[in-house]
Every structure is written in C-alpha cells, then in structure tokens.
DNA sequence: GCCAACGTTGGC
DNA sequence: GCCAACGTTGGC
C-alpha cells in the first residue's frame, strides 16, 4: 500500500502484512495509547455516542497506520500509558476512517503544525467509539510475560502511539482478559 | 547523505 | 525524577 506524501514509506519491510490487501470482510486489529490523566477510556465511555476523534498523532509511522491501515469496523485496543501500571483497559472500534486532523491546522491548538498545508494535510485522525472495558485491565508486565505477545508492536517499539496487532496477538490478549 | 545534538515518550 | 530508546533536525 503506497502511503501518500509526506513521510517515509513503510514499504518493503516489517509492516507489509499491515498494509497488504484484505480479503473481503477481513478485519485488522490495532492499539492506541492515551495517558489516562489526559484522556482515559472512561472519558471515552462518557463522550456523546462514546465516540471521539483520535487527533494529535504526530509520528509518521503511527500516522501511516492510522491513515492507510485503519478501516471502518476494525477493533482497537485502548492502552493507558504513563499510568501505574500501564495497561490495556478497553476495546473500541473505528467508526470513521481517516480525515484531516483539524488540530494540526488550528493556529491556537497545542498540536498546531505550521508545516502542514491545509490543501494537502500531513496529519490525520479517525473516529473511535468505545465498545466495552476489558473484564480486567491487563498490566504491561503481564503482557510482557506472555510469550504469545513477544512480537507485539506495543512491546517492541515503546513510542508508537498507534500500532497494529496480528490476529493471534489480539486473541491472546482477549483470553488473558477473561482469565 | 551522514551523523551529532536535541526533544519527546514513557517505563520505572 | 531519571534515563533509555528513538524520531527529528540541521550542519556539513
């Protein structure tokens, strides 16, 4: 999947499986991070229609996942970073695919990016809707202890605020949450 | 195009 | 508060 400008292409590498064409009806799985002091899963549950624009992503790799990968109906894990302990706490769903991130174009917004051309925006957001809290939060140390999750982007690349999971990883997370 | 300096994220 | 990891910037 050729990413549009600007920003480096993830092509020819480890993330090919993320952008590969989908079979009809195939879902892909994602994880987003948020600091609960800033915006928690409970905050999302309290939003009208339990929905929010996921704005403020300012990392090209995360941007590419969000813009080129996330598809209507895809399930998304909600992770609390900078928490004690950091943990996966809930599930949400993509209810609107990528559109330009208005905060990047708003001079008065802390996430304003003067380099982003309104006619050809650099940054995008999707809308996420809360589905349900996990039966219990899954703290980071417990995730790390599960060999089935050794390849998970969250555990390998600390700073990615939007990342993909393989189906097997998603399933492993779900069974941990039930146990 | 290389790489050092710098800034940010985020676990601990 | 500290610091490791790593993305970004800018000099050359």
PDB file of N, CA and C (backbone and C1' of nucleotides) in Angstrom, chain A residues 33 79 82 86 158-159, chain B residues 7-12:
ATOM      1  N   UNK A  33      -2.662   4.426  22.230  1.00  0.00           N
ATOM      2  CA  UNK A  33      -2.237   4.795  23.577  1.00  0.00           C
ATOM      3  C   UNK A  33      -2.797   6.146  23.958  1.00  0.00           C
ATOM      4  N   UNK A  79      -5.030   1.612  25.357  1.00  0.00           N
ATOM      5  CA  UNK A  79      -3.932   1.399  26.304  1.00  0.00           C
ATOM      6  C   UNK A  79      -3.670   2.667  27.089  1.00  0.00           C
ATOM      7  N   UNK A  82       1.827   5.954  30.694  1.00  0.00           N
ATOM      8  CA  UNK A  82       2.139   6.861  31.807  1.00  0.00           C
ATOM      9  C   UNK A  82       1.170   6.671  32.964  1.00  0.00           C
ATOM     10  N   UNK A  86       0.949   0.857  33.627  1.00  0.00           N
ATOM     11  CA  UNK A  86       0.424   0.993  32.267  1.00  0.00           C
ATOM     12  C   UNK A  86      -0.350  -0.279  31.930  1.00  0.00           C
ATOM     13  N   UNK A 158       8.506   1.111  21.902  1.00  0.00           N
ATOM     14  CA  UNK A 158       7.897   1.803  23.023  1.00  0.00           C
ATOM     15  C   UNK A 158       7.078   3.017  22.661  1.00  0.00           C
ATOM     16  N   UNK A 159       7.470   3.725  21.615  1.00  0.00           N
ATOM     17  CA  UNK A 159       6.901   5.058  21.447  1.00  0.00           C
ATOM     18  C   UNK A 159       5.781   5.142  20.428  1.00  0.00           C
TER      19      UNK A 159
ATOM     20  P    DG B   7      16.336  20.727  22.960  1.00  0.00           P
ATOM     21  O5'  DG B   7      15.126  19.775  22.596  1.00  0.00           O
ATOM     22  C5'  DG B   7      14.511  19.887  21.316  1.00  0.00           C
ATOM     23  C4'  DG B   7      13.381  18.887  21.240  1.00  0.00           C
ATOM     24  C3'  DG B   7      12.528  18.842  22.494  1.00  0.00           C
ATOM     25  O3'  DG B   7      11.161  18.791  22.101  1.00  0.00           O
ATOM     26  C1'  DG B   7      13.442  16.694  22.074  1.00  0.00           C
ATOM     27  P    DT B   8      10.014  18.678  23.172  1.00  0.00           P
ATOM     28  O5'  DT B   8       9.626  17.143  23.058  1.00  0.00           O
ATOM     29  C5'  DT B   8       9.346  16.598  21.775  1.00  0.00           C
ATOM     30  C4'  DT B   8       8.939  15.161  21.945  1.00  0.00           C
ATOM     31  C3'  DT B   8       7.952  14.913  23.080  1.00  0.00           C
ATOM     32  O3'  DT B   8       6.934  14.083  22.564  1.00  0.00           O
ATOM     33  C1'  DT B   8       9.842  13.521  23.346  1.00  0.00           C
ATOM     34  P    DT B   9       5.675  13.700  23.443  1.00  0.00           P
ATOM     35  O5'  DT B   9       5.920  12.151  23.692  1.00  0.00           O
ATOM     36  C5'  DT B   9       6.258  11.313  22.596  1.00  0.00           C
ATOM     37  C4'  DT B   9       6.616   9.955  23.144  1.00  0.00           C
ATOM     38  C3'  DT B   9       5.628   9.413  24.177  1.00  0.00           C
ATOM     39  O3'  DT B   9       5.271   8.122  23.747  1.00  0.00           O
ATOM     40  C1'  DT B   9       7.836   9.339  25.028  1.00  0.00           C
ATOM     41  P    DG B  10       4.088   7.352  24.374  1.00  0.00           P
ATOM     42  O5'  DG B  10       4.739   6.661  25.633  1.00  0.00           O
ATOM     43  C5'  DG B  10       5.723   5.655  25.434  1.00  0.00           C
ATOM     44  C4'  DG B  10       6.314   5.336  26.753  1.00  0.00           C
ATOM     45  C3'  DG B  10       5.297   5.197  27.900  1.00  0.00           C
ATOM     46  O3'  DG B  10       5.644   4.046  28.614  1.00  0.00           O
ATOM     47  C1'  DG B  10       7.036   6.573  28.547  1.00  0.00           C
ATOM     48  P    DG B  11       4.596   3.142  29.322  1.00  0.00           P
ATOM     49  O5'  DG B  11       5.589   2.125  30.029  1.00  0.00           O
ATOM     50  C5'  DG B  11       6.659   1.566  29.283  1.00  0.00           C
ATOM     51  C4'  DG B  11       7.849   1.344  30.188  1.00  0.00           C
ATOM     52  C3'  DG B  11       7.507   0.762  31.554  1.00  0.00           C
ATOM     53  O3'  DG B  11       8.501  -0.182  31.893  1.00  0.00           O
ATOM     54  C1'  DG B  11       8.627   2.819  31.859  1.00  0.00           C
ATOM     55  P    DC B  12       8.239  -1.259  33.026  1.00  0.00           P
ATOM     56  O5'  DC B  12       8.963  -0.651  34.290  1.00  0.00           O
ATOM     57  C5'  DC B  12      10.383  -0.478  34.241  1.00  0.00           C
ATOM     58  C4'  DC B  12      10.780   0.450  35.347  1.00  0.00           C
ATOM     59  C3'  DC B  12      10.107   0.150  36.667  1.00  0.00           C
ATOM     60  O3'  DC B  12      10.989  -0.626  37.481  1.00  0.00           O
ATOM     61  C1'  DC B  12      10.362   2.507  36.237  1.00  0.00           C
TER      62       DC B  12
END
